[in-house]
Structures are given as C-alpha cells and as structure tokens.
Tab-separated table of C-alpha atoms and ligand atoms in Angstrom:
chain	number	residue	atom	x	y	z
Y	1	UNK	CA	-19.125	6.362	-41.711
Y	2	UNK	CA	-18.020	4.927	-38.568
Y	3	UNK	CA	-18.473	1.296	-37.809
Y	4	UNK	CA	-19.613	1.513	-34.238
Y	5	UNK	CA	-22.753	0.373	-33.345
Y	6	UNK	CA	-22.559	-0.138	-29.031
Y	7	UNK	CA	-20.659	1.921	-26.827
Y	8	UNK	CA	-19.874	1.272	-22.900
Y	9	UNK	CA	-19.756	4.233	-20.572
Y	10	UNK	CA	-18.415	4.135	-16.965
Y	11	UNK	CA	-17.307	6.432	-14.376
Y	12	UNK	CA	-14.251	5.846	-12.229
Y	13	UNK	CA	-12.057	7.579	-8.990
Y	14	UNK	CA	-13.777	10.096	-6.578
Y	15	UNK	CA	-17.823	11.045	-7.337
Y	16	UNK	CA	-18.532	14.375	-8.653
Y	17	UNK	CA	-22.021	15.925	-8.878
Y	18	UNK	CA	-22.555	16.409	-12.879
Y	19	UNK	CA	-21.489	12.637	-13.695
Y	20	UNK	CA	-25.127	11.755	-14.127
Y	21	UNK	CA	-25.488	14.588	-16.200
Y	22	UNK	CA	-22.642	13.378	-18.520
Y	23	UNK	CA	-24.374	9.464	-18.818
Y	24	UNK	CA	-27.740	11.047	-19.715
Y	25	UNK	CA	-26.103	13.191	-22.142
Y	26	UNK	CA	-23.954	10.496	-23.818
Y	27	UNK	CA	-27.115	7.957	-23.397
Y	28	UNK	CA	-29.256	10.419	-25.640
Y	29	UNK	CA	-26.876	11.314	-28.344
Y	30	UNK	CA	-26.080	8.061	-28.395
Y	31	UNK	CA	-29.551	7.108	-29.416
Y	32	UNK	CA	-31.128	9.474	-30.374
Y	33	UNK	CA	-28.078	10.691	-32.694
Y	34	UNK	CA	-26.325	7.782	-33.821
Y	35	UNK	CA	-28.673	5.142	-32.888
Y	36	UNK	CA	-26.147	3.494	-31.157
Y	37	UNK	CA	-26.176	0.729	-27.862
Y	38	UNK	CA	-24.794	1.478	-24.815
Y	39	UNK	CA	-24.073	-0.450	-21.787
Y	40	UNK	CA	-23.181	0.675	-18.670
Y	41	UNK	CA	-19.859	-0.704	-16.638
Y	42	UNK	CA	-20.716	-0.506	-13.063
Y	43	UNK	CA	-17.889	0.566	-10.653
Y	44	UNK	CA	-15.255	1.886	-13.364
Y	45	UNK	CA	-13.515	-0.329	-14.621
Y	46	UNK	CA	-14.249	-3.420	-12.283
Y	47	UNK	CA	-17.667	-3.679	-14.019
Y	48	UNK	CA	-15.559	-5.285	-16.782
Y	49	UNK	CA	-14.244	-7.798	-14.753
Y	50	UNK	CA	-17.874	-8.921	-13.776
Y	51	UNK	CA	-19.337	-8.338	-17.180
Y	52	UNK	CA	-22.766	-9.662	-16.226
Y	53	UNK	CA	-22.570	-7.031	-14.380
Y	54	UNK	CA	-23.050	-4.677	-16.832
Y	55	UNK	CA	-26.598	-3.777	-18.384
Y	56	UNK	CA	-28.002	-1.996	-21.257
Y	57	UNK	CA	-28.391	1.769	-20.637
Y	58	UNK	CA	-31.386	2.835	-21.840
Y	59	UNK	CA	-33.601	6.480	-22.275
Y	60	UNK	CA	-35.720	5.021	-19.515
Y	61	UNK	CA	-32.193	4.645	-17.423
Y	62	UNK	CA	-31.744	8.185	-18.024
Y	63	UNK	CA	-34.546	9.882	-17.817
Y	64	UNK	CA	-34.993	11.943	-14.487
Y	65	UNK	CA	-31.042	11.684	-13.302
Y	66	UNK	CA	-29.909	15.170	-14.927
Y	67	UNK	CA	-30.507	16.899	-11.264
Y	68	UNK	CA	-28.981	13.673	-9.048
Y	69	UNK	CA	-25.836	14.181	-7.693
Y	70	UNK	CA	-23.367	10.928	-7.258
Y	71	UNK	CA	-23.226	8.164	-10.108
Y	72	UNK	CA	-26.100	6.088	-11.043
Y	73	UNK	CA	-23.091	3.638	-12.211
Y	74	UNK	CA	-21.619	3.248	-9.330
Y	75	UNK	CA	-17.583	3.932	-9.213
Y	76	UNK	CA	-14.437	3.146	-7.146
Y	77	UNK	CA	-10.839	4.498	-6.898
Y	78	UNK	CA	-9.505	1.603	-6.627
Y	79	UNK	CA	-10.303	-0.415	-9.512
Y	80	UNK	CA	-6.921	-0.409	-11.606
Y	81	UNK	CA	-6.972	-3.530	-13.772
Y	82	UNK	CA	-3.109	-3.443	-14.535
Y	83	UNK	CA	-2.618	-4.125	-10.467
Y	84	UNK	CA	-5.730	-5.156	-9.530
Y	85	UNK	CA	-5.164	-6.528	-5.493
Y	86	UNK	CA	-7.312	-9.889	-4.918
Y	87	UNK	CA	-6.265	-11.440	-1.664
Y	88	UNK	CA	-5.186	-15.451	-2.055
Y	89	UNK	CA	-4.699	-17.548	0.720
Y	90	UNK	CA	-4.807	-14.605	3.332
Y	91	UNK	CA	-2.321	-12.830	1.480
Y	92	UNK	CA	-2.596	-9.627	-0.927
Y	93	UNK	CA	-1.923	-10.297	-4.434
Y	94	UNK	CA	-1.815	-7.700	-7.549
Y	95	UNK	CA	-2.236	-9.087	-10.650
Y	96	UNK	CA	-2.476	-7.441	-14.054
Y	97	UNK	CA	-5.576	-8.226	-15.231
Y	98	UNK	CA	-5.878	-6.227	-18.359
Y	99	UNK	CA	-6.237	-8.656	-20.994
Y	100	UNK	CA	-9.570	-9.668	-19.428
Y	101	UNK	CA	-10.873	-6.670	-19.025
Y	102	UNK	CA	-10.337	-5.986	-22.576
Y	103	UNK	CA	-12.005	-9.467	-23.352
Y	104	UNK	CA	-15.137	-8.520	-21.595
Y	105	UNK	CA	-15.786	-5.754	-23.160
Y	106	UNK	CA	-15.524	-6.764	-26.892
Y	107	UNK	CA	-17.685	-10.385	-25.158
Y	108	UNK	CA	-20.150	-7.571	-24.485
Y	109	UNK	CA	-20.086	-6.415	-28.007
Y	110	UNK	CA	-18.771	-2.983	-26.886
Y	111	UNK	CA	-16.986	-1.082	-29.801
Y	112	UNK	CA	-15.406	1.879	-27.317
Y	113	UNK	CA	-15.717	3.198	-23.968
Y	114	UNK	CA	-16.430	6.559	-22.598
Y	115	UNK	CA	-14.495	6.989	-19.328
Y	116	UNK	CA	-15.378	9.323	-17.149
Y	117	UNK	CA	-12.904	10.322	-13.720
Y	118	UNK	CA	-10.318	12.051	-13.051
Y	119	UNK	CA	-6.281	12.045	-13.486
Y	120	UNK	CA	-5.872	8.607	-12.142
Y	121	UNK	CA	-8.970	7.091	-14.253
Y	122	UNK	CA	-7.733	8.742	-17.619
Y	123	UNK	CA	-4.081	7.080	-16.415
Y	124	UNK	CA	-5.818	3.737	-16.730
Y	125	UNK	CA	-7.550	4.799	-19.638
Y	126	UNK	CA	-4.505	5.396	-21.409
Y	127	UNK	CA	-2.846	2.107	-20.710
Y	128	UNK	CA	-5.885	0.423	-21.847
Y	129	UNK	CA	-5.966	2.750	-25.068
Y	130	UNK	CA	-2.229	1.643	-25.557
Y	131	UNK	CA	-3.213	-1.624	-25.634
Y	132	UNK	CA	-5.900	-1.750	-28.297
Y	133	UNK	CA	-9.338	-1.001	-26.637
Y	134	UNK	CA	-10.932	2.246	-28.396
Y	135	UNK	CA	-11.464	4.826	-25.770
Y	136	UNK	CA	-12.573	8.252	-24.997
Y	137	UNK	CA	-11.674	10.498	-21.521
Y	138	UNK	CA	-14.677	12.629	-19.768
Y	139	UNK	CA	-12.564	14.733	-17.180
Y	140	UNK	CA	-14.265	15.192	-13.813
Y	141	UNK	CA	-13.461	16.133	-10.297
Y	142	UNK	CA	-14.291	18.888	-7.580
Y	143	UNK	CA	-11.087	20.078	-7.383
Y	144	UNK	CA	-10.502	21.441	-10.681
Y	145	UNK	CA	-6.943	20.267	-10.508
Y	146	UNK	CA	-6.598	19.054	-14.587
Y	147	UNK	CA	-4.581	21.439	-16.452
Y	148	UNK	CA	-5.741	20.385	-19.797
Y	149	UNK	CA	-9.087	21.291	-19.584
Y	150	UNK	CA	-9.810	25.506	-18.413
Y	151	UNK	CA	-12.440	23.763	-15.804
Y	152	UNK	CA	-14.164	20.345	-14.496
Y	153	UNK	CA	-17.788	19.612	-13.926
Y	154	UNK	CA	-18.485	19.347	-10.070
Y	155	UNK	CA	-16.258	22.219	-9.225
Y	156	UNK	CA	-18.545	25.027	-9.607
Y	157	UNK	CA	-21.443	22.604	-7.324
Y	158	UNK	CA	-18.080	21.922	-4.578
Y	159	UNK	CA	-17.922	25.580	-4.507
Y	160	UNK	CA	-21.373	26.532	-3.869
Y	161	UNK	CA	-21.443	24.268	-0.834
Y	162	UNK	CA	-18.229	25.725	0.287
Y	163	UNK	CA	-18.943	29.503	-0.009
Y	164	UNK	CA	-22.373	28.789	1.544
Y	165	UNK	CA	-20.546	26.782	4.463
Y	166	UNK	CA	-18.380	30.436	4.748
Y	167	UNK	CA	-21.309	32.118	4.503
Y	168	UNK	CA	-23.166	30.683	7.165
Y	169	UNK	CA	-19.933	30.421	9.623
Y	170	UNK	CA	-19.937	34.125	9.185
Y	171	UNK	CA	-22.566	35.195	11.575
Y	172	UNK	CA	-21.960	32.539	14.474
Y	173	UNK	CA	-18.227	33.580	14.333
Y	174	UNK	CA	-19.683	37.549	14.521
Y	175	UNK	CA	-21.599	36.520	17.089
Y	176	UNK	CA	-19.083	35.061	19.267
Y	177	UNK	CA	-16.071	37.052	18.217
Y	178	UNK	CA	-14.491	33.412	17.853
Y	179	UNK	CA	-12.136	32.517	14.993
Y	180	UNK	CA	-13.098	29.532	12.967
Y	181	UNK	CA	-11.580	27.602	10.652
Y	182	UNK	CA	-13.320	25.851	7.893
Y	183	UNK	CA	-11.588	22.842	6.402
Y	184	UNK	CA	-12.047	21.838	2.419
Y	185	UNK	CA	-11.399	19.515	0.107
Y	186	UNK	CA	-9.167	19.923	-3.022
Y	187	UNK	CA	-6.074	17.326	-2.487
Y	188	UNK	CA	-3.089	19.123	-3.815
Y	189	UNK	CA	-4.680	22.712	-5.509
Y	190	UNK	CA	-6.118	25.497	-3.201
Y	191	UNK	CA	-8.988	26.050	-5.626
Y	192	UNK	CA	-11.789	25.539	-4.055
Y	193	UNK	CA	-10.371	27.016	-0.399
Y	194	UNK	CA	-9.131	29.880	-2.598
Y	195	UNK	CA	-12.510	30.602	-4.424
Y	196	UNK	CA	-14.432	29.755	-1.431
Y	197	UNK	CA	-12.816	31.751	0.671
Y	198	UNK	CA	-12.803	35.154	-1.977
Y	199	UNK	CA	-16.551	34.217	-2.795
Y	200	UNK	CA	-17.259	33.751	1.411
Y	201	UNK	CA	-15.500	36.562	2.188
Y	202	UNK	CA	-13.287	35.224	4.548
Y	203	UNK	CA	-10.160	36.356	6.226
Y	204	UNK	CA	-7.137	33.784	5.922
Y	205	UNK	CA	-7.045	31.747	3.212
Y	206	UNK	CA	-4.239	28.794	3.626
Y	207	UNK	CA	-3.551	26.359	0.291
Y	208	UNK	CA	-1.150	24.267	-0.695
Y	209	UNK	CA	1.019	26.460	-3.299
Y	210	UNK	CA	1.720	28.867	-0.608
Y	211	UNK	CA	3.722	27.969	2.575
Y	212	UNK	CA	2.280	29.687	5.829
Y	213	UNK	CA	3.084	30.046	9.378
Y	214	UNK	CA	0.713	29.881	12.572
Y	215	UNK	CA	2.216	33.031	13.961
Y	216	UNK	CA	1.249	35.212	10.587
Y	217	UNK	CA	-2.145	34.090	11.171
Y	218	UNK	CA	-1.771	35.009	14.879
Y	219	UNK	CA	-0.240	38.294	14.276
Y	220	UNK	CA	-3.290	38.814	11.317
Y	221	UNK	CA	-6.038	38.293	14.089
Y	222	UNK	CA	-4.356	40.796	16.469
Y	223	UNK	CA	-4.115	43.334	13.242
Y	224	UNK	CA	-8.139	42.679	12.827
Y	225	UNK	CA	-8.834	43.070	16.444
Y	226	UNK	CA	-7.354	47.029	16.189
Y	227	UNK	CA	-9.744	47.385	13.033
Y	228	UNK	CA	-12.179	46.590	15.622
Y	229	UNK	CA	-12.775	43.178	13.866
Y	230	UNK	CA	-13.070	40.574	16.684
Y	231	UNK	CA	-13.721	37.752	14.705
Y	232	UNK	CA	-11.539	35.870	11.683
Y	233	UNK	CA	-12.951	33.237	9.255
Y	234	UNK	CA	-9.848	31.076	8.172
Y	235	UNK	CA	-10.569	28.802	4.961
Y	236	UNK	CA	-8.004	26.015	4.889
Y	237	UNK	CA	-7.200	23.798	1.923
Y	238	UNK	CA	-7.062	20.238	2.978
Y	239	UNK	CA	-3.753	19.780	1.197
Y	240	UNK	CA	-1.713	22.492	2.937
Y	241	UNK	CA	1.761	22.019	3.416
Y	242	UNK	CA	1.651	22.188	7.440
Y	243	UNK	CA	4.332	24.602	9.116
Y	244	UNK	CA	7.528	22.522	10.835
Y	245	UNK	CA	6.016	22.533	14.295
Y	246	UNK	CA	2.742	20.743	13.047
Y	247	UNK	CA	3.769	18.556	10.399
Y	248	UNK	CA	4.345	15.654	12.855
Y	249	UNK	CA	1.019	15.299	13.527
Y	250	UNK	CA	-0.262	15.102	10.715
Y	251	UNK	CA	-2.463	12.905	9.173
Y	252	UNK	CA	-5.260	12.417	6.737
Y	253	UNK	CA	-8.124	15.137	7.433
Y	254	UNK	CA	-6.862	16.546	10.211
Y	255	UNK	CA	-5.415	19.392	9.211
Y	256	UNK	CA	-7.947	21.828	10.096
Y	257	UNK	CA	-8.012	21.159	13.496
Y	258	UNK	CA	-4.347	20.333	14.007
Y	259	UNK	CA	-4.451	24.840	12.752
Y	260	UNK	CA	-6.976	25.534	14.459
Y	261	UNK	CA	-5.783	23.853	18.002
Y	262	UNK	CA	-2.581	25.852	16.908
Y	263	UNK	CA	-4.058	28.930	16.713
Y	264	UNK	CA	-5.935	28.609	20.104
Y	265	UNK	CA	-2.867	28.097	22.224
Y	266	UNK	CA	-0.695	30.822	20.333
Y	267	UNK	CA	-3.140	33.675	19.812
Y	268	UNK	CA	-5.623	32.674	23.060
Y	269	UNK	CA	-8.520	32.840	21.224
Y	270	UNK	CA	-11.579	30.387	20.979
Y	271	UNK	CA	-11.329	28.733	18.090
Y	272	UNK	CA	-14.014	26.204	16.415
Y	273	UNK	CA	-13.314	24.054	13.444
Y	274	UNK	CA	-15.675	22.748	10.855
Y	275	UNK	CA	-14.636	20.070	8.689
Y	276	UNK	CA	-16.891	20.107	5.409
Y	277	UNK	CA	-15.425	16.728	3.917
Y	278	UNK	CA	-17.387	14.805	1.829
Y	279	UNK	CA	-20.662	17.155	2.010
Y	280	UNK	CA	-18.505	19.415	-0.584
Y	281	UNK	CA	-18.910	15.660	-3.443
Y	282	UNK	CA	-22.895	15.595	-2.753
Y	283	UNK	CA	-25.887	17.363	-3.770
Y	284	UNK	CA	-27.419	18.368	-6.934
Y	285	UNK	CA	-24.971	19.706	-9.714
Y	286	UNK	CA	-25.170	23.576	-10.211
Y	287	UNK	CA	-26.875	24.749	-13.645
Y	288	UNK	CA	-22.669	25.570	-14.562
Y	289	UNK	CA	-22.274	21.739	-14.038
Y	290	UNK	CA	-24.816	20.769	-15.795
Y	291	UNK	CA	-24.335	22.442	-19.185
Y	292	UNK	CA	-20.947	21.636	-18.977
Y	293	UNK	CA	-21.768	17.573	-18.108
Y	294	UNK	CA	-23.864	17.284	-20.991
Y	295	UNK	CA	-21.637	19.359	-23.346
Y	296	UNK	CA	-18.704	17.190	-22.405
Y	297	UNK	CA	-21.325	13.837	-22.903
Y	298	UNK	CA	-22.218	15.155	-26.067
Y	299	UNK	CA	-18.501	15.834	-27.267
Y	300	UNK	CA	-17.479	12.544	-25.942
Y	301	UNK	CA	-20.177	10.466	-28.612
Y	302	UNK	CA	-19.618	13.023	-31.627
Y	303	UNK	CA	-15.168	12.014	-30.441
Y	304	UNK	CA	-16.298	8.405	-30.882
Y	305	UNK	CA	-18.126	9.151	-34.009
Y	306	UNK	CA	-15.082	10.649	-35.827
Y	307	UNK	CA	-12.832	7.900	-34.580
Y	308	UNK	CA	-11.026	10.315	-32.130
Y	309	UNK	CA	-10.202	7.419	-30.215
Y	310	UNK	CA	-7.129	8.276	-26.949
Y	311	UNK	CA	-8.492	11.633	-26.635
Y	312	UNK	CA	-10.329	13.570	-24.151
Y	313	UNK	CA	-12.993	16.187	-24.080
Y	314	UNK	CA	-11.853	19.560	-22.580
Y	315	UNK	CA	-12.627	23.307	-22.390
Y	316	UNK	CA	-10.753	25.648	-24.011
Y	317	UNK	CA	-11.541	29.346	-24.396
Y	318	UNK	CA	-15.342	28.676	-23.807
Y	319	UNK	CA	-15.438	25.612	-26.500
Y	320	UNK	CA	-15.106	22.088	-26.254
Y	321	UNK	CA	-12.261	20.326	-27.596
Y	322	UNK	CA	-10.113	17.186	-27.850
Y	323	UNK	CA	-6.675	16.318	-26.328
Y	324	UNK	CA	-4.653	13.784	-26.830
Y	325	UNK	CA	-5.039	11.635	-22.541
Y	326	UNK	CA	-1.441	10.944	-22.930
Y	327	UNK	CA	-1.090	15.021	-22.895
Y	328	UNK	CA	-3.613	15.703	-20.532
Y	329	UNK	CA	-2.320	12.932	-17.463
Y	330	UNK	CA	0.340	13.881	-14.970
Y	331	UNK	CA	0.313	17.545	-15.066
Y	332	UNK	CA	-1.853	19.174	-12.452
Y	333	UNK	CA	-3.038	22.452	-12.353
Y	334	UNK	CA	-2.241	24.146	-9.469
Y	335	UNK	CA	-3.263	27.884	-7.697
Y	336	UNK	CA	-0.174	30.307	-9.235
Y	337	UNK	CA	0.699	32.104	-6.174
Y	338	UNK	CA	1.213	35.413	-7.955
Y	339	UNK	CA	-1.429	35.017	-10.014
Y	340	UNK	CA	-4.651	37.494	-10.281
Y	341	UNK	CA	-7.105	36.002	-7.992
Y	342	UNK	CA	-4.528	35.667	-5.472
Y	343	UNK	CA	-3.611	39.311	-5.500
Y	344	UNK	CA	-7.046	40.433	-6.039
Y	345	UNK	CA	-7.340	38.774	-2.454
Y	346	UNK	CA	-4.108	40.275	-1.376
Y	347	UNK	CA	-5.106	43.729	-2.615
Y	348	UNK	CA	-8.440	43.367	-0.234
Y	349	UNK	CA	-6.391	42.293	2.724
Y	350	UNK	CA	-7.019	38.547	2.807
Y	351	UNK	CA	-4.370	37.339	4.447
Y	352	UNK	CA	-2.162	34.096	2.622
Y	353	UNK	CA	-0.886	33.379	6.241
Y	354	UNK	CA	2.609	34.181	4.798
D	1	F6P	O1	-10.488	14.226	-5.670
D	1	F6P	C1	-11.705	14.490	-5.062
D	1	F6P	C2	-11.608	14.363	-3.565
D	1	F6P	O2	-12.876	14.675	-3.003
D	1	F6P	C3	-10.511	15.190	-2.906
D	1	F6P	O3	-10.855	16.551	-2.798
D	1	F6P	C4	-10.356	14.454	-1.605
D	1	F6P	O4	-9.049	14.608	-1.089
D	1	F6P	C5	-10.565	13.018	-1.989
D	1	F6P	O5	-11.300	13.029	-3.200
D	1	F6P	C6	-11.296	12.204	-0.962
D	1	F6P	O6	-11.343	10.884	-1.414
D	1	F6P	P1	-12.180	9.728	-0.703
D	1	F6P	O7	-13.601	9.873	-1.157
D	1	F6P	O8	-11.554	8.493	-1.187
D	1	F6P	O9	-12.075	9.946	0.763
C-alpha cells in the first residue's frame, strides 16, 4: 500500500494543447481511484515558491477543460529554481533556491509531484528528484523532439494547424503562380515542417537535419515551371541551419522571410511568406492528443501509486511505459535524413533543397 495521500501537479516550459487533458486525467484517477488530494502549482515550478499560490484541484476544477487548449495552471519557461534570477538593487541575481521549493511543497502537505513539460522541465525535475522530493515526468511539447517517448501530446494538434495552413496556401499560391513559403515551429527537429509539408503536399521542405542551399530551391522552381507547375509551396522548419550567405542575418523567427527574400532576388519570382508562430501551440487538442493526455495522466497517478518515483511516462510500441528522467533528458530526437518518410518524400519529388 502506498502511503500517499496528496499529490501536486504542475505544468512547466512551452504550452501544448493536451496539457489540460493530462490535469483532468490525473485529477480523476486521483480521486476517483486512489482517493487522493491534489493541489495544483501554478506557473511550474514558481507556484512553489508562492505556495499560497497554490489551490486544491478539484473534479469541479476539471470538469469541462478536456477540449481547452493552453494550461488551466498556468506555466513559464523560465522558472528554474536551482538559478532562479530575482533582480536586487537594479542588478540581476541567480540564486539557487531549491531547498525552498522543496519546503513548500511538503508545507503544503504534498507527498509527490506530477510534472508535466518538456526536456528542460524534466531537467529540473530530475535535480529536484536527486535531491529528495518524490516526482513523476509527463512529457509534452509540439515538436515531438523527446527520443524516449515514440510521440508527445500536442504534436499531432501542431500538425493539424500546420497541414491546414499548407492546405489553404495551396490555392492562393495556384492562383497567383507565386511561391510561398510557410514558416513553422519545431526548434531543432524538422518534424512538424517535415509532416506538414508530406501531409500539405507541398514542394520544398527545408529542416534542420538537412543542410540546403537557396540556389537548389531556385533551380527546383525552374524544374516545376517546365512540368508546367508555376507555383511552389516551400515548408520551412524554424530551426534550419541557414546557407553561408544568409546566416548573418539571422535572428530569432526570421528565417522564413530571410528564404523567402532570398529566393525572390535569385529566382525573380514573387514570393509571400507566412509565418504560423505561435497559432501552431493554440487551439483545441486533436482526439490523438487527447487519448494520449489522459493515458499519460492516468499512467503518471498509477507511477506514483507503485512508488515509481524519477520516472517518466512514455510510449513505446503503442503502450505506455516508464523511464528512468535521468535516461530520457538530453537526447533529442531528431528527423534521420535517410530515413523512410524522408525518402518517401524524395521518391515523390519533394525537394530537401539539397
Ligand atoms: O518548444 C515549443 C516551441 O513552440 C518551439 O517550437 C518554439 O521554438 C518555442 O517553443 C517558442 O517559445 P516561446 O513561446 O517562448 O516563444
């Protein structure tokens, strides 16, 4: 029998539509299961640093949220509490702040935390794990970029409102016979611009794990043009490692238009970019998000049950299962440029801009 009788949930890092779905999930079995507390830490882990803050999560907390996008807990990707930055007497200070945070919680009566976020929230999670507090890791993010788990809730929604974005770019770039670019999100993996782009049916794909150069993409436009084809969709990965003669210029989110300018003055084409951003984090979770949110809730509360305290919740082969955080952390999972759904897009004359 396990001892635990109130468990704290928070979210940290970047949003990611399905992170409702995991609270309601966890908030139920909780209850309804193990009869259990739980109080919800708003803001990751900087609701443990305010801990009046915090508030008991109740059915009547959850009830309704399973379709809302966002967090009803709020979150931040900024709140590390081993250098959390306070600024004293105009100046920035980081301060390891830890020990409190770890106070707090067991002040709140909290017996173990679900944590829900990404690489750089299980990172924290860890440290805190190493240092006594009984935790469990929820992986999350849009970009799908977690190599211990096969896939994360919020992907699947980010790439429904990318491949509709495609889809809809389609016929105003027929209609012109303009190229356009599309810009996504995805930090350091191509997976959404690659899946996107395949499920969109567009014409260049450009990501991160594959080095390109505007004149490919030039020469690729003039090769469509002799199909006939007077019009090119490019998807572009907003992690892309920019050719030489851009990479000057770069800076955050501007990589789209930096290509697309590019394009324009090499290939002498109109060219319109569309930056998707943030759009890609919103909305209502896809059914695919949502059974996997509420499987990963569920297997987070059953982990706490068993004591499987330092692990995290993944999929594997279709099942849910446990891994050790310090195993899952640091190791990104990236597009393999030889892979099959790169060649399957090869092999239907996408072009890699390579
Ligand atoms: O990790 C999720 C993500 O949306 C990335 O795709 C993107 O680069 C980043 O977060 C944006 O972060 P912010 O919301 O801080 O601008």
């Amino acid at each position: 029998m396990s001892n635990i009788r109130c468990i704290g949930i928070c979210t940290g890092g970047g949003d990611a539509p399905g992170l409702n779905a995991v609270i309601r999930a966890a908030v139920k079995c909780a209850f309804l299961k193990y009869k259990w507390k739980v109080i919800g830490i708003p803001d990751g882990f900087d609701g443990l640093i305010w801990p009046e803050e915090s508030y008991e999560l109740t059915l009547k907390h959850v009830s309704g949220i399973l379709p809302r996008g966002g967090t009803i807990l709020g979150t931040t990707n900024r709140g590390n509490p081993f250098q959390y930055k306070t600024v004293e007497d105009g100046k920035e200070v980081v301060r390891d702040i830890s020990d409190q945070v770890i106070a707090n919680a067991r002040r709140l009566g909290i017996d173990a935390v679900i944590t829900i976020g990404g690489d750089g929230s299980q990172k924290i999670a860890l440290e805190l794990f190493q240092k006594g507090m009984k935790l469990v890791g929820v992986p999350k993010t849009i970009d799908n970029d977690l190599s211990a788990t096969e896939v994360t809730f919020g992907f699947d929604t980010a790439l429904h409102t990318a491949t509709d974005a495609v889809d809809k770019i389609h016929t105003t770039a027929e209609s012109h016979h303009r190229i356009m670019v599309v810009e996504v999100m995805g930090r350091d993996a191509g997976w959404i611009a690659l899946e996107a782009g395949i499920a969109g049916g567009a014409h260049v794909i450009l990501i991160p794990e594959i080095p390109f150069s505007i004149q490919r993409i030039c020469d690729y436009v003039a090769e469509r043009e002799g199909y006939g084809k007077r019009f090119t969709i490019v998807v572009v990965a907003e992690g892309v490692e920019l050719p030489p003669e851009l990479k000057e210029n770069r800076r955050a989110g501007a990589v789209g238009n930096l290509i697309g300018n590019a394009i324009a003055v090499r290939a002498h084409k109109e060219v319109r970019v569309s930056v998707l951003g943030h759009i890609q984090r919103g909305g209502s979770p896809t059914p695919f998000d949502r059974i996997l949110a509420t499987r990963f809730g569920v297997a987070a509360v059953n982990l706490i049950a068993q004591g499987g305290f330092g692990k995290m919740v993944c999929l594997r082969n279709e099942r849910i299962e446990a891994v050790d955080i310090a195993q899952a952390v640091g190791r990104l999972k990236t597009v393999d440029p030889d892979g099959q759904l790169v060649r399957t897009a090869r092999a239907i004359g996408m072009c890699f801009g390579d």
